[in-house]
Amino acid sequence: MASTTARLDLDGNTINPMTICMIGAGGFIGSHLCEKLMQETPHTVLAVDVYNDKIKHLLEPDSLPWAGRIQFHRLNIKNDSRLEGLIKCSDLTINLAAICTPADYNTRPLDTIYSNFIDALPVLKYCSENNKRLIHFSTCEVYGKTIGSYLPKDSPLRQDPAYYILKEDVSPCIFGSVEKQRWSYACAKQLIERLIYAEGAENGLEFTIVRPFNWIGPRMDFIPGIDGPSEGVPRVLACFSNNLLRREPLKLVDGGESQRTFVYIKDAIEAVLLMIENPARASGHIFNVGNPNNEVTVRQLAEMMTKVYSKVSGEDSIETPTIDVSSKEFYGEGYDDSDKRIPDMTIINKQLGWNPKTSLWDLLESTLTYQHKTYAEAIKQAIAKPLAN
Ligand code: NAD
Ligand code: UDP
């Protein structure tokens, strides 16, 4: 429940209730952010998206304690003149809208580039022209590959953090060749970051850029054939959850050697709330938001998810829990991968005093408990249906 006592920012100033235009509010991150804002703050959200399934529980019924503080506007920002009005009547715009599933980057590069660059242009223009603050969601993928990945395999420098830690104001952005269309997303995100930064420098736009490092938790993406297309390929959490629910081996792309750091969505949302409520500390900054302590290879992630799922479902794991697949087979031509992603946390620590709390095991336990509760029965029925016919 939103407390009735005045909310104070990190410098002890009263936080006044604000109106937030949240674009992409119906997605994974948006749904958690809306939940947090409704349950713990007095702010109002104009939730913009083409879908609202993931925030339905916040919109209905009218008797909810925050009714009147959240309005859903079903619109596509590609072509809807209502967008400017919504930004104009808000204090802050948060842009989350994007195509952000790697399976699309090499197979739908045009949609990916339009979504992540062209479609973000009007949002930036309306914020700049109307002197409105913007929090824009970019990605850790703008760093691309680490410098260390280009060193010889046996080089001792590969162990030196200077060659792999990703730091907002220092690290270069290293992408593969244009034929490797995987990088269409990173490149579009990088260019919109540069444009936002330039609007800040030349026209005084008040902005914050967020670079999420693999935020995961309930409601991420979809389970193919249940609440998304059967042939769709979501991000790794949903792919592996789907395999576990269906008792199929988890597919390790190119040996599952890539490394990732995973952060629990609820920890990451705390960081976003600090940005929202501390504009003086957040504006003009680019923030890594991730958990450097939760690093695993994709293979280790698969092994851990298999163990955790056995625990929460009470089912033994299958005899062959993982299989190797080539990236070409899994994603098609033009796929490439980020080798390693460890966020430097200096800037977010200094500006907002934020640190993630949840271990990988704990976040997988709560997320897989949710996946099991939400999908196990539907999967059982889906599997039984063809047999019954
Ligand atoms: P998501 O796909 O769950 O949410 C994006 C939402 O934007 C969806 O609900 C979609 O319907 C909406 N949207 C897309 N195009 C739209 C349009 N033209 N008009 C209106 N709505 C539109 O993704 P997410 O994981 O919540 O990611 C949100 C943002 O964070 C994205 O910009 C993404 O690039 C970035 N990001 C997320 C992660 C992560 O770990 N989840 C990592 C890196 C970057
Ligand atoms: N991956 C995998 N099996 C899957 C799905 C993904 O091995 O079923 C790998 C993918 O190749 C990448 C990592 O898992 O190395 C993370 O993929 P995700 O789609 O979550 O997004 P990314 O972190 O690459 O943006």
mmCIF file of C-alpha atoms in Angstrom, residues 139-341:
data_model
loop_
_atom_site.group_PDB
_atom_site.id
_atom_site.type_symbol
_atom_site.label_atom_id
_atom_site.label_comp_id
_atom_site.label_asym_id
_atom_site.label_seq_id
_atom_site.Cartn_x
_atom_site.Cartn_y
_atom_site.Cartn_z
ATOM 1 C CA THR A 139 20.734 -2.495 -22.915
ATOM 2 C CA CYS A 140 24.016 -3.986 -21.672
ATOM 3 C CA GLU A 141 24.290 -5.348 -25.197
ATOM 4 C CA VAL A 142 25.573 -1.933 -26.352
ATOM 5 C CA TYR A 143 28.935 -3.054 -24.952
ATOM 6 C CA GLY A 144 28.919 -5.980 -27.402
ATOM 7 C CA LYS A 145 31.898 -8.289 -26.972
ATOM 8 C CA THR A 146 34.582 -7.828 -24.333
ATOM 9 C CA ILE A 147 38.070 -6.647 -25.268
ATOM 10 C CA GLY A 148 39.350 -9.839 -23.635
ATOM 11 C CA SER A 149 37.472 -12.003 -26.153
ATOM 12 C CA TYR A 150 39.887 -10.807 -28.851
ATOM 13 C CA LEU A 151 42.982 -11.821 -26.878
ATOM 14 C CA PRO A 152 44.642 -15.210 -27.505
ATOM 15 C CA LYS A 153 42.842 -17.977 -25.532
ATOM 16 C CA ASP A 154 45.882 -18.517 -23.274
ATOM 17 C CA SER A 155 46.603 -14.816 -22.632
ATOM 18 C CA PRO A 156 46.851 -14.079 -18.871
ATOM 19 C CA LEU A 157 45.297 -10.668 -19.621
ATOM 20 C CA ARG A 158 41.955 -12.448 -20.078
ATOM 21 C CA GLN A 159 41.870 -12.746 -16.277
ATOM 22 C CA ASP A 160 42.428 -8.998 -15.831
ATOM 23 C CA PRO A 161 39.132 -7.197 -15.067
ATOM 24 C CA ALA A 162 40.323 -4.246 -17.198
ATOM 25 C CA TYR A 163 39.683 -6.503 -20.209
ATOM 26 C CA TYR A 164 36.176 -7.612 -19.354
ATOM 27 C CA ILE A 165 34.388 -5.423 -16.764
ATOM 28 C CA LEU A 166 31.868 -3.194 -18.530
ATOM 29 C CA LYS A 167 31.999 0.410 -17.374
ATOM 30 C CA GLU A 168 29.569 3.057 -18.601
ATOM 31 C CA ASP A 169 32.030 5.907 -19.210
ATOM 32 C CA VAL A 170 35.058 3.879 -20.264
ATOM 33 C CA SER A 171 34.275 0.635 -22.122
ATOM 34 C CA PRO A 172 34.067 0.674 -25.924
ATOM 35 C CA CYS A 173 31.144 -0.801 -27.874
ATOM 36 C CA ILE A 174 32.491 -3.796 -29.851
ATOM 37 C CA PHE A 175 30.127 -5.367 -32.373
ATOM 38 C CA GLY A 176 30.621 -8.034 -35.058
ATOM 39 C CA SER A 177 30.476 -7.401 -38.794
ATOM 40 C CA VAL A 178 27.321 -6.117 -40.521
ATOM 41 C CA GLU A 179 26.608 -9.631 -41.855
ATOM 42 C CA LYS A 180 26.274 -10.711 -38.236
ATOM 43 C CA GLN A 181 22.807 -9.218 -37.939
ATOM 44 C CA ARG A 182 22.660 -10.143 -34.252
ATOM 45 C CA TRP A 183 24.165 -6.706 -33.668
ATOM 46 C CA SER A 184 21.257 -4.813 -35.310
ATOM 47 C CA TYR A 185 19.663 -4.418 -31.863
ATOM 48 C CA ALA A 186 22.830 -3.262 -30.081
ATOM 49 C CA CYS A 187 23.644 -0.837 -32.854
ATOM 50 C CA ALA A 188 20.129 0.697 -32.885
ATOM 51 C CA LYS A 189 20.204 1.019 -29.091
ATOM 52 C CA GLN A 190 23.654 2.603 -29.227
ATOM 53 C CA LEU A 191 22.554 5.206 -31.750
ATOM 54 C CA ILE A 192 19.452 6.176 -29.763
ATOM 55 C CA GLU A 193 21.668 6.479 -26.651
ATOM 56 C CA ARG A 194 23.984 8.823 -28.562
ATOM 57 C CA LEU A 195 21.046 10.899 -29.763
ATOM 58 C CA ILE A 196 19.599 11.193 -26.253
ATOM 59 C CA TYR A 197 23.029 12.126 -24.920
ATOM 60 C CA ALA A 198 23.394 14.771 -27.634
ATOM 61 C CA GLU A 199 19.907 16.192 -26.859
ATOM 62 C CA GLY A 200 21.111 16.519 -23.286
ATOM 63 C CA ALA A 201 24.374 18.182 -24.272
ATOM 64 C CA GLU A 202 23.019 20.559 -26.950
ATOM 65 C CA ASN A 203 19.403 21.194 -25.906
ATOM 66 C CA GLY A 204 19.440 20.528 -22.169
ATOM 67 C CA LEU A 205 17.215 17.416 -22.213
ATOM 68 C CA GLU A 206 16.969 15.938 -18.727
ATOM 69 C CA PHE A 207 17.634 12.227 -19.313
ATOM 70 C CA THR A 208 18.693 8.975 -17.696
ATOM 71 C CA ILE A 209 19.750 5.912 -19.685
ATOM 72 C CA VAL A 210 19.372 2.438 -18.156
ATOM 73 C CA ARG A 211 21.462 -0.524 -19.312
ATOM 74 C CA PRO A 212 19.833 -3.667 -17.912
ATOM 75 C CA PHE A 213 22.065 -6.724 -17.482
ATOM 76 C CA ASN A 214 19.799 -9.802 -17.865
ATOM 77 C CA TRP A 215 16.931 -8.924 -15.498
ATOM 78 C CA ILE A 216 14.881 -12.048 -14.897
ATOM 79 C CA GLY A 217 11.800 -13.106 -12.935
ATOM 80 C CA PRO A 218 8.093 -13.915 -13.205
ATOM 81 C CA ARG A 219 6.192 -12.733 -16.312
ATOM 82 C CA MET A 220 9.319 -12.635 -18.490
ATOM 83 C CA ASP A 221 8.450 -13.277 -22.154
ATOM 84 C CA PHE A 222 6.134 -16.239 -22.843
ATOM 85 C CA ILE A 223 5.915 -20.009 -22.848
ATOM 86 C CA PRO A 224 5.721 -21.138 -26.490
ATOM 87 C CA GLY A 225 2.351 -22.706 -27.354
ATOM 88 C CA ILE A 226 0.768 -21.572 -24.066
ATOM 89 C CA ASP A 227 0.794 -17.775 -23.953
ATOM 90 C CA GLY A 228 2.894 -17.141 -27.056
ATOM 91 C CA PRO A 229 3.459 -18.625 -30.521
ATOM 92 C CA SER A 230 4.458 -22.327 -30.627
ATOM 93 C CA GLU A 231 7.411 -21.569 -32.879
ATOM 94 C CA GLY A 232 8.470 -18.414 -30.961
ATOM 95 C CA VAL A 233 11.889 -18.285 -29.269
ATOM 96 C CA PRO A 234 11.873 -16.205 -26.072
ATOM 97 C CA ARG A 235 14.927 -15.286 -23.956
ATOM 98 C CA VAL A 236 16.858 -17.979 -22.114
ATOM 99 C CA LEU A 237 14.818 -17.994 -18.867
ATOM 100 C CA ALA A 238 11.589 -18.749 -20.740
ATOM 101 C CA CYS A 239 13.292 -21.196 -23.160
ATOM 102 C CA PHE A 240 14.715 -23.233 -20.290
ATOM 103 C CA SER A 241 11.473 -22.964 -18.251
ATOM 104 C CA ASN A 242 9.556 -24.287 -21.260
ATOM 105 C CA ASN A 243 11.969 -27.225 -21.618
ATOM 106 C CA LEU A 244 11.719 -28.039 -17.904
ATOM 107 C CA LEU A 245 7.910 -27.819 -17.878
ATOM 108 C CA ARG A 246 7.711 -30.129 -20.917
ATOM 109 C CA ARG A 247 10.395 -32.497 -19.566
ATOM 110 C CA GLU A 248 12.599 -31.902 -22.598
ATOM 111 C CA PRO A 249 16.396 -31.406 -22.580
ATOM 112 C CA LEU A 250 17.526 -27.779 -22.272
ATOM 113 C CA LYS A 251 19.237 -26.655 -25.479
ATOM 114 C CA LEU A 252 22.740 -25.231 -25.051
ATOM 115 C CA VAL A 253 23.595 -22.943 -27.944
ATOM 116 C CA ASP A 254 27.188 -23.449 -29.142
ATOM 117 C CA GLY A 255 28.055 -25.405 -26.009
ATOM 118 C CA GLY A 256 26.521 -22.930 -23.514
ATOM 119 C CA GLU A 257 29.916 -21.319 -22.947
ATOM 120 C CA SER A 258 28.753 -17.683 -22.977
ATOM 121 C CA GLN A 259 28.649 -16.034 -19.584
ATOM 122 C CA ARG A 260 25.926 -13.841 -18.130
ATOM 123 C CA THR A 261 25.177 -12.133 -14.829
ATOM 124 C CA PHE A 262 21.502 -12.386 -13.849
ATOM 125 C CA VAL A 263 19.710 -9.955 -11.553
ATOM 126 C CA TYR A 264 16.317 -10.462 -9.926
ATOM 127 C CA ILE A 265 13.683 -8.196 -11.416
ATOM 128 C CA LYS A 266 12.557 -7.043 -7.966
ATOM 129 C CA ASP A 267 16.095 -5.853 -7.084
ATOM 130 C CA ALA A 268 16.428 -4.068 -10.419
ATOM 131 C CA ILE A 269 13.067 -2.312 -10.018
ATOM 132 C CA GLU A 270 14.356 -0.791 -6.756
ATOM 133 C CA ALA A 271 17.113 0.847 -8.809
ATOM 134 C CA VAL A 272 14.593 2.268 -11.296
ATOM 135 C CA LEU A 273 12.473 3.673 -8.480
ATOM 136 C CA LEU A 274 15.543 5.440 -7.092
ATOM 137 C CA MET A 275 16.127 6.991 -10.540
ATOM 138 C CA ILE A 276 12.490 8.109 -10.765
ATOM 139 C CA GLU A 277 12.505 9.732 -7.332
ATOM 140 C CA ASN A 278 16.026 11.230 -7.375
ATOM 141 C CA PRO A 279 16.199 13.226 -10.600
ATOM 142 C CA ALA A 280 19.065 15.413 -9.412
ATOM 143 C CA ARG A 281 21.218 12.331 -8.851
ATOM 144 C CA ALA A 282 20.028 10.364 -11.885
ATOM 145 C CA SER A 283 19.862 12.951 -14.650
ATOM 146 C CA GLY A 284 22.632 13.044 -17.232
ATOM 147 C CA HIS A 285 23.781 9.542 -16.256
ATOM 148 C CA ILE A 286 23.963 6.161 -17.929
ATOM 149 C CA PHE A 287 23.500 3.361 -15.387
ATOM 150 C CA ASN A 288 24.481 -0.294 -15.533
ATOM 151 C CA VAL A 289 21.860 -2.232 -13.574
ATOM 152 C CA GLY A 290 22.899 -5.814 -12.907
ATOM 153 C CA ASN A 291 24.299 -8.209 -10.326
ATOM 154 C CA PRO A 292 28.058 -8.787 -10.802
ATOM 155 C CA ASN A 293 27.959 -11.565 -8.167
ATOM 156 C CA ASN A 294 25.527 -13.762 -10.115
ATOM 157 C CA GLU A 295 27.782 -14.787 -13.001
ATOM 158 C CA VAL A 296 27.371 -18.213 -14.643
ATOM 159 C CA THR A 297 27.946 -19.809 -18.018
ATOM 160 C CA VAL A 298 24.726 -20.694 -19.822
ATOM 161 C CA ARG A 299 25.580 -24.356 -19.163
ATOM 162 C CA GLN A 300 25.818 -23.670 -15.410
ATOM 163 C CA LEU A 301 22.513 -21.793 -15.588
ATOM 164 C CA ALA A 302 20.897 -24.843 -17.223
ATOM 165 C CA GLU A 303 22.287 -27.133 -14.520
ATOM 166 C CA MET A 304 21.128 -24.852 -11.717
ATOM 167 C CA MET A 305 17.646 -24.376 -13.217
ATOM 168 C CA THR A 306 17.317 -28.160 -13.564
ATOM 169 C CA LYS A 307 18.142 -28.637 -9.865
ATOM 170 C CA VAL A 308 15.891 -25.805 -8.704
ATOM 171 C CA TYR A 309 12.994 -27.004 -10.858
ATOM 172 C CA SER A 310 13.253 -30.518 -9.395
ATOM 173 C CA LYS A 311 13.055 -28.987 -5.944
ATOM 174 C CA VAL A 312 10.018 -26.770 -6.614
ATOM 175 C CA SER A 313 8.079 -29.265 -8.762
ATOM 176 C CA GLY A 314 8.943 -32.390 -6.775
ATOM 177 C CA GLU A 315 9.794 -34.176 -10.068
ATOM 178 C CA ASP A 316 13.100 -35.923 -10.767
ATOM 179 C CA SER A 317 15.045 -34.449 -13.658
ATOM 180 C CA ILE A 318 15.120 -36.354 -16.956
ATOM 181 C CA GLU A 319 17.998 -38.666 -17.887
ATOM 182 C CA THR A 320 19.598 -36.273 -20.410
ATOM 183 C CA PRO A 321 18.961 -32.812 -18.977
ATOM 184 C CA THR A 322 20.823 -30.827 -21.691
ATOM 185 C CA ILE A 323 21.706 -31.158 -25.371
ATOM 186 C CA ASP A 324 24.038 -29.083 -27.539
ATOM 187 C CA VAL A 325 22.701 -27.224 -30.587
ATOM 188 C CA SER A 326 24.520 -24.968 -33.011
ATOM 189 C CA SER A 327 23.546 -21.302 -33.061
ATOM 190 C CA LYS A 328 22.783 -21.618 -36.783
ATOM 191 C CA GLU A 329 20.314 -24.403 -36.085
ATOM 192 C CA PHE A 330 18.742 -22.574 -33.115
ATOM 193 C CA TYR A 331 18.718 -18.938 -34.257
ATOM 194 C CA GLY A 332 19.545 -19.124 -37.998
ATOM 195 C CA GLU A 333 22.081 -17.243 -40.119
ATOM 196 C CA GLY A 334 23.667 -14.082 -38.729
ATOM 197 C CA TYR A 335 23.583 -14.984 -35.029
ATOM 198 C CA ASP A 336 26.533 -14.003 -32.881
ATOM 199 C CA ASP A 337 26.891 -13.733 -29.103
ATOM 200 C CA SER A 338 28.105 -11.531 -26.276
ATOM 201 C CA ASP A 339 30.808 -13.553 -24.536
ATOM 202 C CA LYS A 340 30.669 -12.125 -21.015
ATOM 203 C CA ARG A 341 28.758 -9.354 -19.243
#
